Amino acid sequence: MARIGVFVCHCGENIGATVDCARVAEACRKIPGVAHSVDYKYMCSDPGQTLIREAIAQNKLTGVVVAACSPRMHEPTFRRVCSESGLNPYLCEMANLREHCSWVHEKSDVTTDKAIDLVAMLVEKVKRNKPLHPIKVPVTKTALVLGGGISGIQAALDIANAGHKVILVERDPSIGGHMSQLSETFPTLDCSQCILTPRMVEVAQHPNITLYTYSELESLDGFIGNFKTRIRKKARSLDEKLCTGCGLCTTKCPNKKIPSEFNTGLGMRTAIYVPFPQAVPNKPVIDREHCTYYTKGRCRVCEKVCPTQAIRFDQEDQIVEHEVGAVVVATGFTVKETDFFPEYGYGKYKDVINGLQFERILSASGPTLGEVKRPSDGRVPETVVFIACAGSRDPAKGIEYCSKICCMYTAKHAMLYKHKVHHGQAYVFYMDIRAAGKMYDEFTRRAIEEDHVQYIRGRVSRIYERNGKLIVQGADTLLNAMPVEIEADLVVLATAGVANEGAEALAQKLHVSYDSHKFFVEAHPKLRPVETNTAGVFLAGACQSPKDIPESVGQASGTAAKVAALFSMDELTREPVVAVVNRTAPPLYSTCVGCFLCQSACPYQAIEREEIKNRNGQVVKTIAKVNPGLCQGCGTCVAFCRSKSIDLQGYTHEQVYAEVMELLS
Amino acid sequence: MKMGYYPGCSISGSSREYGESLLAVLRALDVELAEVEDWNCCGASAAHNLNHTLSLALPARSLALAEQQGFQELLVPCAACFSRLAATRKALMADDAKRRQIADLVELPMKNIPVSINLLQLLQRVLPENLKEKLRAPFDYKVACYYGCLLVRPAEVVEFDREEDPEEMDRIMEKIGAAPLDWAFKTECCGAGFSVPRTDVVGRLCARILDDAVSRGAEAVIVACPMCHSNLDMRRQASESHSGKKYTIPILYVTQAIGLALGLDAKQLGLQRHIVPVRLSAGKSSQILENAPA
Amino acid sequence: MSTAQTHSAQNLTLADCLLQETGVDIRRCYQCGKCSAGCPMAAEMDYPSSVWMRMLQTGRPDLEKAVLKSQSIWLCLSCESCYVRCPMEIDIPRVADFLRAASKRRGLVHPRARNILRFHTAFLDSIRYTGRLYEMGMVVDYKVRSRKWWQDLLTAPGLFLRGKLNLLPHRVKHPKAMRKLFKWAAEDKEARI
């Protein structure tokens, strides 16, 4: 026989001023199975909690209903009180009299009647509650970090320095990402590589970090604390242990005219190459698409010149497997190419370049060794036009968002250009100057006031070429939209930051959600910015949206803190609110018919196949089984199940029907 | 089934050489056309400037007649008419009530409104792969293909080529042996309907176009629109008085260039009707074209 | 009832009417100026398109009137350059059509734009009666309206000699149908704003 205790809270005036709490307690006392019913001013206060504790002991209660605020607010409080009193915490429920009743209705008898109904429903549910026990899962204290740009590097170092193992995977032959391509960084104008390369070396030498470059994620299975990952190590075509990184092969390779990805096509590389001198690891790869041996079957010059015989033409991709407890996704972003802009020449003008290309031109290690020379004829441009919002904030081009970093790097570009070409003229066409950040607005003002960069508020309509000059047609919207035509030698488009190619496929492998622009989506835009909706998978850097370096680094450290917190526990405790497929006595074993509709409906891949065998070991039935480690308790499978064989623990069909029946009675 | 033909008012009047050369070339290519009976003016820019509904109603009647006469596709060689007819079809397909209202007014069904295609679209389709072999006098000149506004803009109405730096006319010119130039004013406006009320504007805009074509070494400007032609040819004086320069570069309809390459008679192509004489340098395709008024 | 009254009585701004009648929402405009930058006529306009967009956005009757009185709306050639480049996909030529109709209806046509209006009117009158454009008739009509008697007088003989001028109009078989279309269009709601 059930012995339920009902505790009605006034929540000060919040409930008490609208609902007649004494009448609620009195009415509930008459419900069959209710052994105790009281009201009190503040049930969550210490005296309130004591009231519950004593009632459980004195009345030998088998269940508790607290009629108060939202369970979001105080369910953990009251469940803890029950637990301390020897009652299974899942035998305690809350009726939400505040948000669902007193706050949304006027004071009246009807309002009190509704409050009574709400409590009565929960009483019927609690009568059918069963004791549940939290699920415990072990934690593998190794983190997988995807992406070796500044975000991935920062996350990997922070986690490794916290004493945990890290596996860092980078798609390119070297870590470093976009930051390694940049010239100088705003707002301090310190050299990008100078501050980055020590971090890259630290990664390579850290005893806790295993680095896989030229590698990609093949698959990720499992759940928080217990992921299994497979990583494809693409064939570098050399034995990394033998290679000393002397670089002889790269100087002797006869195939020297391949556009360098690192130099954004403005410089050339060989077929066997190291992307840049400070690469980590400083070991080459053979680009099989362009290597003469792979395309034509002869050459092998690198093999002949290698002093340690490290070249391995027949090397194959390798798959390595690891168990990890958490994943940090830091795969970064990319920027639009100039061919995205019909009105700016479809990319056909060599001297219309994007911001990343201008970074390479400005960089001391770039194709012009830091001298500002234009790509078409190597001349020093006397007039440079910078165009902000090229593709960003442009719904017609499918990119309605602000790329966030362009205002600042455009100001930096114009400034650095003026520092290098003193007599040159720099124009910036902009829509708004978005320079919110520490020392950011001061920086853009400096470009205008000290370096005399001409800022013109307006978007450029068209660029065309005439006699080696680029004619830039704009308007000054602060001067009655007066047409402005500039004959430029070089045009730099601050092209929109966009998701990496392959971001969608990666998101699907990781089971993280992504937005319409293929940027990965955080669990909550404000309060859970580094988590994803998949427990144990975290986001750092520009794979979530375009970000500058400080923000990426901050977010990366945030993910590291989340991972370290996760790894501080040997076991994870999870709410037992998970789905369960019923089991019955033989010969039925379960009412599940094995249609596996639930499997296709489950958003978390939590449903597995279970074979039921008889005493002789023969399979007699295949039914669904829910992996409680993966199940998030969303209940989708329950709704889909045609034979009603799945129940959500704590919210079983029986419990929910009892509530509804009480309401209807 | 013959293709429907909507000549439009200009081709029936001041731009008749466009129609003449078009019919001559299509005859040579064995393409048959049937003129839509009793078609009316599309309203041009005057209608949509003053009354949007009228700008739909006028083309709608011609489209309804074409439908009644069994045409599924209409050749509309004038870029302005093409744009109006295409826009009307698009608007009426999206607005069922308006479509039915107009159908009642013109007392025609308007169920399957024919699709309009421009001349370049038709040429893409009918110029044979082996055209080069059939050429009697390859048109080996440097040409500036001038598309103007309404052949390519806006893309969702015309559904043709690219809005900036289009290429289809250039491809056609290559097929007859010409060297199309990469130039900057392919789609800049010529002044269109301002020919009469603001000839000064037409002079300013056309001078920019001619300047760019000439400075890049063009020997002829190729067009596929009567308005473009009349502003660049008939209004040549306005361009010259704007810039203070003399321009001798001739303006040819795309069909006139093809016709010459196919060896058709210059008169049949209406070259004598141009205001700017079509003098193309000799010794290239052994054509010397001297044209006096007929 | 004059439409100016209708629209103030309903407290609708010109931008509201525009949205209702054409579906074009000029509130989307953020004055980037790309339309004005590429407009072949911007240099001659009193208010280039991005400016009159802003004027309409304010909803102030004095600025709305200034737009309707401007020369700009009549200088628009409907070349569609602005529309295809507008990042917010605002059909600016359609807005210009709307504004011209409203300007004419309210008698606010800029004095220096009157010849453009006269030309459009002469053009439409020509097809109202014959169904097809009668170029010579239209030009004569325009001359009468604009009193530009001497314009193009020297061009005409050349055109005639080249066979480019028809002396007589061509009429469609059902001129009545044309008049019906004109009458119906004149009663359209947008034409009355």
GROMACS .gro file of N, CA, C and O in nm, chain A residues 564-657:
model
  376
  564ALA      N    1   3.938   1.859  -1.888
  564ALA     CA    2   4.007   1.829  -1.763
  564ALA      C    3   3.906   1.798  -1.652
  564ALA      O    4   3.927   1.707  -1.572
  565ALA      N    5   3.794   1.871  -1.650
  565ALA     CA    6   3.690   1.844  -1.549
  565ALA      C    7   3.633   1.705  -1.568
  565ALA      O    8   3.612   1.630  -1.472
  566LEU      N    9   3.611   1.669  -1.693
  566LEU     CA   10   3.558   1.536  -1.722
  566LEU      C   11   3.657   1.428  -1.678
  566LEU      O   12   3.620   1.326  -1.619
  567PHE      N   13   3.786   1.454  -1.706
  567PHE     CA   14   3.888   1.354  -1.675
  567PHE      C   15   3.924   1.352  -1.526
  567PHE      O   16   4.002   1.269  -1.481
  568SER      N   17   3.870   1.447  -1.448
  568SER     CA   18   3.900   1.447  -1.305
  568SER      C   19   3.824   1.336  -1.233
  568SER      O   20   3.846   1.310  -1.117
  569MET      N   21   3.729   1.275  -1.305
  569MET     CA   22   3.649   1.168  -1.243
  569MET      C   23   3.690   1.033  -1.303
  569MET      O   24   3.724   1.026  -1.420
  570ASP      N   25   3.686   0.930  -1.220
  570ASP     CA   26   3.716   0.797  -1.271
  570ASP      C   27   3.594   0.736  -1.336
  570ASP      O   28   3.603   0.654  -1.425
  571GLU      N   29   3.478   0.779  -1.288
  571GLU     CA   30   3.353   0.728  -1.343
  571GLU      C   31   3.259   0.846  -1.366
  571GLU      O   32   3.265   0.946  -1.295
  572LEU      N   33   3.172   0.831  -1.463
  572LEU     CA   34   3.069   0.932  -1.485
  572LEU      C   35   2.938   0.881  -1.429
  572LEU      O   36   2.907   0.763  -1.443
  573THR      N   37   2.863   0.970  -1.366
  573THR     CA   38   2.731   0.933  -1.316
  573THR      C   39   2.628   0.997  -1.405
  573THR      O   40   2.636   1.116  -1.431
  574ARG      N   41   2.534   0.917  -1.451
  574ARG     CA   42   2.433   0.973  -1.539
  574ARG      C   43   2.295   0.945  -1.484
  574ARG      O   44   2.272   0.846  -1.416
  575GLU      N   45   2.202   1.035  -1.512
  575GLU     CA   46   2.063   1.015  -1.475
  575GLU      C   47   2.012   0.885  -1.536
  575GLU      O   48   2.041   0.856  -1.653
  576PRO      N   49   1.937   0.807  -1.460
  576PRO     CA   50   1.888   0.680  -1.516
  576PRO      C   51   1.765   0.696  -1.604
  576PRO      O   52   1.696   0.599  -1.631
  577VAL      N   53   1.738   0.818  -1.647
  577VAL     CA   54   1.622   0.840  -1.735
  577VAL      C   55   1.661   0.798  -1.877
  577VAL      O   56   1.699   0.881  -1.960
  578VAL      N   57   1.659   0.668  -1.900
  578VAL     CA   58   1.693   0.614  -2.032
  578VAL      C   59   1.584   0.517  -2.074
  578VAL      O   60   1.505   0.470  -1.993
  579ALA      N   61   1.584   0.490  -2.202
  579ALA     CA   62   1.483   0.397  -2.255
  579ALA      C   63   1.525   0.253  -2.229
  579ALA      O   64   1.644   0.222  -2.225
  580VAL      N   65   1.425   0.167  -2.209
  580VAL     CA   66   1.452   0.025  -2.185
  580VAL      C   67   1.353  -0.057  -2.268
  580VAL      O   68   1.233  -0.027  -2.269
  581VAL      N   69   1.406  -0.160  -2.334
  581VAL     CA   70   1.318  -0.251  -2.408
  581VAL      C   71   1.274  -0.360  -2.309
  581VAL      O   72   1.358  -0.416  -2.238
  582ASN      N   73   1.143  -0.386  -2.303
  582ASN     CA   74   1.094  -0.476  -2.199
  582ASN      C   75   1.141  -0.621  -2.223
  582ASN      O   76   1.175  -0.659  -2.335
  583ARG      N   77   1.146  -0.695  -2.117
  583ARG     CA   78   1.179  -0.838  -2.127
  583ARG      C   79   1.073  -0.915  -2.052
  583ARG      O   80   1.025  -0.871  -1.947
  584THR      N   81   1.029  -1.027  -2.110
  584THR     CA   82   0.926  -1.109  -2.046
  584THR      C   83   0.976  -1.253  -2.040
  584THR      O   84   1.083  -1.284  -2.093
  585ALA      N   85   0.896  -1.336  -1.981
  585ALA     CA   86   0.936  -1.476  -1.967
  585ALA      C   87   0.933  -1.546  -2.103
  585ALA      O   88   0.861  -1.503  -2.193
  586PRO      N   89   1.014  -1.651  -2.123
  586PRO     CA   90   1.005  -1.731  -2.245
  586PRO      C   91   0.865  -1.788  -2.258
  586PRO      O   92   0.800  -1.805  -2.153
  587PRO      N   93   0.813  -1.820  -2.372
  587PRO     CA   94   0.886  -1.819  -2.499
  587PRO      C   95   0.881  -1.682  -2.570
  587PRO      O   96   0.937  -1.670  -2.677
  588LEU      N   97   0.815  -1.580  -2.507
  588LEU     CA   98   0.804  -1.452  -2.576
  588LEU      C   99   0.935  -1.373  -2.565
  588LEU      O  100   0.977  -1.309  -2.659
  589TYR      N  101   0.999  -1.378  -2.451
  589TYR     CA  102   1.124  -1.306  -2.419
  589TYR      C  103   1.106  -1.154  -2.413
  589TYR      O  104   1.157  -1.087  -2.325
  590SER      N  105   1.032  -1.097  -2.513
  590SER     CA  106   1.007  -0.953  -2.514
  590SER      C  107   0.892  -0.931  -2.611
  590SER      O  108   0.873  -1.007  -2.706
  591THR      N  109   0.814  -0.822  -2.588
  591THR     CA  110   0.709  -0.793  -2.688
  591THR      C  111   0.769  -0.727  -2.813
  591THR      O  112   0.700  -0.706  -2.910
  592CYS      N  113   0.898  -0.693  -2.807
  592CYS     CA  114   0.965  -0.634  -2.925
  592CYS      C  115   0.961  -0.734  -3.040
  592CYS      O  116   0.992  -0.852  -3.021
  593VAL      N  117   0.922  -0.687  -3.160
  593VAL     CA  118   0.913  -0.777  -3.275
  593VAL      C  119   1.036  -0.765  -3.365
  593VAL      O  120   1.043  -0.827  -3.470
  594GLY      N  121   1.127  -0.678  -3.325
  594GLY     CA  122   1.250  -0.666  -3.404
  594GLY      C  123   1.233  -0.590  -3.533
  594GLY      O  124   1.302  -0.619  -3.632
  595CYS      N  125   1.144  -0.491  -3.536
  595CYS     CA  126   1.127  -0.415  -3.662
  595CYS      C  127   1.236  -0.309  -3.677
  595CYS      O  128   1.264  -0.262  -3.786
  596PHE      N  129   1.295  -0.268  -3.567
  596PHE     CA  130   1.406  -0.171  -3.564
  596PHE      C  131   1.373  -0.035  -3.621
  596PHE      O  132   1.459   0.038  -3.669
  597LEU      N  133   1.244  -0.002  -3.615
  597LEU     CA  134   1.204   0.134  -3.650
  597LEU      C  135   1.271   0.232  -3.553
  597LEU      O  136   1.312   0.342  -3.589
  598CYS      N  137   1.284   0.188  -3.428
  598CYS     CA  138   1.347   0.271  -3.324
  598CYS      C  139   1.491   0.304  -3.362
  598CYS      O  140   1.539   0.413  -3.337
  599GLN      N  141   1.557   0.209  -3.426
  599GLN     CA  142   1.697   0.228  -3.459
  599GLN      C  143   1.714   0.344  -3.557
  599GLN      O  144   1.804   0.425  -3.543
  600SER      N  145   1.622   0.350  -3.656
  600SER     CA  146   1.634   0.459  -3.752
  600SER      C  147   1.588   0.590  -3.691
  600SER      O  148   1.630   0.697  -3.734
  601ALA      N  149   1.502   0.583  -3.588
  601ALA     CA  150   1.450   0.707  -3.529
  601ALA      C  151   1.548   0.768  -3.428
  601ALA      O  152   1.549   0.889  -3.408
  602CYS      N  153   1.630   0.685  -3.367
  602CYS     CA  154   1.715   0.733  -3.257
  602CYS      C  155   1.819   0.833  -3.307
  602CYS      O  156   1.899   0.802  -3.395
  603PRO      N  157   1.821   0.956  -3.252
  603PRO     CA  158   1.920   1.055  -3.297
  603PRO      C  159   2.059   1.029  -3.240
  603PRO      O  160   2.153   1.095  -3.279
  604TYR      N  161   2.072   0.937  -3.146
  604TYR     CA  162   2.201   0.920  -3.077
  604TYR      C  163   2.266   0.783  -3.105
  604TYR      O  164   2.360   0.746  -3.036
  605GLN      N  165   2.215   0.711  -3.202
  605GLN     CA  166   2.272   0.579  -3.236
  605GLN      C  167   2.282   0.490  -3.111
  605GLN      O  168   2.380   0.417  -3.091
  606ALA      N  169   2.180   0.499  -3.025
  606ALA     CA  170   2.187   0.426  -2.898
  606ALA      C  171   2.122   0.289  -2.906
  606ALA      O  172   2.126   0.213  -2.809
  607ILE      N  173   2.059   0.256  -3.019
  607ILE     CA  174   1.986   0.129  -3.024
  607ILE      C  175   2.067   0.022  -3.096
  607ILE      O  176   2.116   0.043  -3.207
  608GLU      N  177   2.084  -0.088  -3.026
  608GLU     CA  178   2.164  -0.198  -3.080
  608GLU      C  179   2.073  -0.319  -3.103
  608GLU      O  180   1.958  -0.319  -3.061
  609ARG      N  181   2.130  -0.420  -3.167
  609ARG     CA  182   2.055  -0.545  -3.187
  609ARG      C  183   2.103  -0.645  -3.082
  609ARG      O  184   2.222  -0.658  -3.059
  610GLU      N  185   2.005  -0.713  -3.021
  610GLU     CA  186   2.043  -0.814  -2.921
  610GLU      C  187   1.986  -0.948  -2.964
  610GLU      O  188   1.867  -0.960  -2.996
  611GLU      N  189   2.071  -1.050  -2.966
  611GLU     CA  190   2.025  -1.183  -3.004
  611GLU      C  191   1.991  -1.261  -2.877
  611GLU      O  192   2.073  -1.269  -2.784
  612ILE      N  193   1.870  -1.316  -2.874
  612ILE     CA  194   1.833  -1.396  -2.757
  612ILE      C  195   1.850  -1.544  -2.793
  612ILE      O  196   1.801  -1.590  -2.896
  613LYS      N  197   1.927  -1.612  -2.710
  613LYS     CA  198   1.957  -1.751  -2.741
  613LYS      C  199   1.888  -1.841  -2.639
  613LYS      O  200   1.869  -1.803  -2.523
  614ASN      N  201   1.851  -1.963  -2.684
  614ASN     CA  202   1.793  -2.059  -2.590
  614ASN      C  203   1.904  -2.136  -2.520
  614ASN      O  204   2.022  -2.106  -2.539
  615ARG      N  205   1.868  -2.233  -2.442
  615ARG     CA  206   1.967  -2.306  -2.363
  615ARG      C  207   2.072  -2.374  -2.449
  615ARG      O  208   2.185  -2.394  -2.410
  616ASN      N  209   2.033  -2.407  -2.574
  616ASN     CA  210   2.127  -2.476  -2.662
  616ASN      C  211   2.217  -2.378  -2.738
  616ASN      O  212   2.294  -2.416  -2.824
  617GLY      N  213   2.200  -2.251  -2.710
  617GLY     CA  214   2.283  -2.152  -2.777
  617GLY      C  215   2.231  -2.112  -2.913
  617GLY      O  216   2.299  -2.041  -2.987
  618GLN      N  217   2.109  -2.154  -2.949
  618GLN     CA  218   2.055  -2.114  -3.079
  618GLN      C  219   1.985  -1.979  -3.065
  618GLN      O  220   1.921  -1.952  -2.964
  619VAL      N  221   2.001  -1.897  -3.168
  619VAL     CA  222   1.935  -1.767  -3.166
  619VAL      C  223   1.786  -1.789  -3.191
  619VAL      O  224   1.747  -1.846  -3.294
  620VAL      N  225   1.704  -1.746  -3.097
  620VAL     CA  226   1.560  -1.766  -3.115
  620VAL      C  227   1.489  -1.636  -3.151
  620VAL      O  228   1.381  -1.636  -3.206
  621LYS      N  229   1.554  -1.521  -3.121
  621LYS     CA  230   1.487  -1.394  -3.148
  621LYS      C  231   1.592  -1.282  -3.151
  621LYS      O  232   1.692  -1.288  -3.078
  622THR      N  233   1.571  -1.185  -3.237
  622THR     CA  234   1.657  -1.065  -3.235
  622THR      C  235   1.570  -0.946  -3.196
  622THR      O  236   1.468  -0.918  -3.261
  623ILE      N  237   1.609  -0.879  -3.089
  623ILE     CA  238   1.529  -0.766  -3.042
  623ILE      C  239   1.618  -0.643  -3.026
  623ILE      O  240   1.740  -0.652  -3.032
  624ALA      N  241   1.552  -0.528  -3.007
  624ALA     CA  242   1.625  -0.405  -2.986
  624ALA      C  243   1.678  -0.398  -2.844
  624ALA      O  244   1.616  -0.450  -2.751
  625LYS      N  245   1.795  -0.331  -2.830
  625LYS     CA  246   1.848  -0.309  -2.697
  625LYS      C  247   1.903  -0.166  -2.692
  625LYS      O  248   1.969  -0.121  -2.785
  626VAL      N  249   1.870  -0.096  -2.583
  626VAL     CA  250   1.916   0.041  -2.572
  626VAL      C  251   2.047   0.044  -2.495
  626VAL      O  252   2.057  -0.012  -2.386
  627ASN      N  253   2.149   0.110  -2.557
  627ASN     CA  254   2.276   0.128  -2.487
  627ASN      C  255   2.259   0.247  -2.392
  627ASN      O  256   2.247   0.361  -2.435
  628PRO      N  257   2.257   0.219  -2.260
  628PRO     CA  258   2.228   0.327  -2.165
  628PRO      C  259   2.338   0.433  -2.163
  628PRO      O  260   2.314   0.546  -2.121
  629GLY      N  261   2.455   0.400  -2.211
  629GLY     CA  262   2.562   0.499  -2.217
  629GLY      C  263   2.535   0.605  -2.321
  629GLY      O  264   2.572   0.721  -2.306
  630LEU      N  265   2.472   0.565  -2.430
  630LEU     CA  266   2.446   0.658  -2.539
  630LEU      C  267   2.311   0.725  -2.527
  630LEU      O  268   2.292   0.837  -2.575
  631CYS      N  269   2.213   0.655  -2.467
  631CYS     CA  270   2.076   0.707  -2.463
  631CYS      C  271   2.071   0.840  -2.388
  631CYS      O  272   2.129   0.855  -2.281
  632GLN      N  273   2.003   0.938  -2.448
  632GLN     CA  274   1.988   1.069  -2.385
  632GLN      C  275   1.848   1.086  -2.327
  632GLN      O  276   1.813   1.195  -2.282
  633GLY      N  277   1.765   0.982  -2.330
  633GLY     CA  278   1.632   0.987  -2.269
  633GLY      C  279   1.534   1.077  -2.341
  633GLY      O  280   1.443   1.132  -2.278
  634CYS      N  281   1.550   1.093  -2.474
  634CYS     CA  282   1.462   1.186  -2.544
  634CYS      C  283   1.323   1.125  -2.568
  634CYS      O  284   1.226   1.197  -2.586
  635GLY      N  285   1.313   0.992  -2.569
  635GLY     CA  286   1.183   0.927  -2.584
  635GLY      C  287   1.135   0.909  -2.726
  635GLY      O  288   1.023   0.860  -2.748
  636THR      N  289   1.217   0.944  -2.823
  636THR     CA  290   1.174   0.931  -2.963
  636THR      C  291   1.141   0.785  -2.996
  636THR      O  292   1.041   0.755  -3.060
  637CYS      N  293   1.224   0.694  -2.949
  637CYS     CA  294   1.203   0.552  -2.979
  637CYS      C  295   1.071   0.504  -2.919
  637CYS      O  296   1.001   0.421  -2.978
  638VAL      N  297   1.037   0.558  -2.802
  638VAL     CA  298   0.912   0.518  -2.734
  638VAL      C  299   0.793   0.552  -2.824
  638VAL      O  300   0.703   0.472  -2.844
  639ALA      N  301   0.799   0.672  -2.880
  639ALA     CA  302   0.689   0.715  -2.966
  639ALA      C  303   0.683   0.632  -3.093
  639ALA      O  304   0.577   0.605  -3.147
  640PHE      N  305   0.800   0.592  -3.144
  640PHE     CA  306   0.804   0.518  -3.269
  640PHE      C  307   0.763   0.371  -3.254
  640PHE      O  308   0.716   0.311  -3.349
  641CYS      N  309   0.784   0.314  -3.136
  641CYS     CA  310   0.766   0.169  -3.120
  641CYS      C  311   0.620   0.130  -3.141
  641CYS      O  312   0.529   0.176  -3.072
  642ARG      N  313   0.597   0.042  -3.239
  642ARG     CA  314   0.459   0.005  -3.274
  642ARG      C  315   0.402  -0.098  -3.179
  642ARG      O  316   0.282  -0.111  -3.164
  643SER      N  317   0.491  -0.174  -3.113
  643SER     CA  318   0.438  -0.277  -3.023
  643SER      C  319   0.446  -0.232  -2.876
  643SER      O  320   0.428  -0.313  -2.787
  644LYS      N  321   0.474  -0.103  -2.855
  644LYS     CA  322   0.483  -0.045  -2.720
  644LYS      C  323   0.575  -0.129  -2.630
  644LYS      O  324   0.541  -0.161  -2.517
  645SER      N  325   0.691  -0.162  -2.685
  645SER     CA  326   0.784  -0.246  -2.609
  645SER      C  327   0.892  -0.166  -2.541
  645SER      O  328   0.977  -0.222  -2.472
  646ILE      N  329   0.895  -0.034  -2.565
  646ILE     CA  330   1.000   0.047  -2.503
  646ILE      C  331   0.937   0.143  -2.403
  646ILE      O  332   0.831   0.200  -2.430
  647ASP      N  333   0.999   0.155  -2.289
  647ASP     CA  334   0.955   0.251  -2.189
  647ASP      C  335   1.073   0.340  -2.152
  647ASP      O  336   1.189   0.296  -2.153
  648LEU      N  337   1.040   0.466  -2.119
  648LEU     CA  338   1.143   0.555  -2.070
  648LEU      C  339   1.139   0.546  -1.918
  648LEU      O  340   1.035   0.573  -1.857
  649GLN      N  341   1.250   0.507  -1.855
  649GLN     CA  342   1.251   0.491  -1.710
  649GLN      C  343   1.216   0.623  -1.641
  649GLN      O  344   1.270   0.727  -1.676
  650GLY      N  345   1.126   0.615  -1.546
  650GLY     CA  346   1.080   0.735  -1.477
  650GLY      C  347   0.961   0.800  -1.547
  650GLY      O  348   0.895   0.887  -1.491
  651TYR      N  349   0.938   0.762  -1.673
  651TYR     CA  350   0.824   0.815  -1.748
  651TYR      C  351   0.759   0.702  -1.827
  651TYR      O  352   0.742   0.711  -1.948
  652THR      N  353   0.727   0.594  -1.759
  652THR     CA  354   0.672   0.479  -1.829
  652THR      C  355   0.531   0.508  -1.876
  652THR      O  356   0.466   0.602  -1.828
  653HIS      N  357   0.485   0.427  -1.972
  653HIS     CA  358   0.348   0.440  -2.019
  653HIS      C  359   0.251   0.439  -1.901
  653HIS      O  360   0.160   0.520  -1.893
  654GLU      N  361   0.275   0.345  -1.810
  654GLU     CA  362   0.185   0.328  -1.696
  654GLU      C  363   0.177   0.456  -1.613
  654GLU      O  364   0.069   0.503  -1.576
  655GLN      N  365   0.294   0.517  -1.589
  655GLN     CA  366   0.297   0.640  -1.507
  655GLN      C  367   0.225   0.754  -1.577
  655GLN      O  368   0.146   0.826  -1.516
  656VAL      N  369   0.253   0.770  -1.705
  656VAL     CA  370   0.195   0.884  -1.777
  656VAL      C  371   0.044   0.866  -1.792
  656VAL      O  372  -0.034   0.961  -1.772
  657TYR      N  373   0.001   0.744  -1.819
  657TYR     CA  374  -0.144   0.720  -1.831
  657TYR      C  375  -0.214   0.747  -1.698
  657TYR      O  376  -0.322   0.803  -1.694
   0.00000   0.00000   0.00000
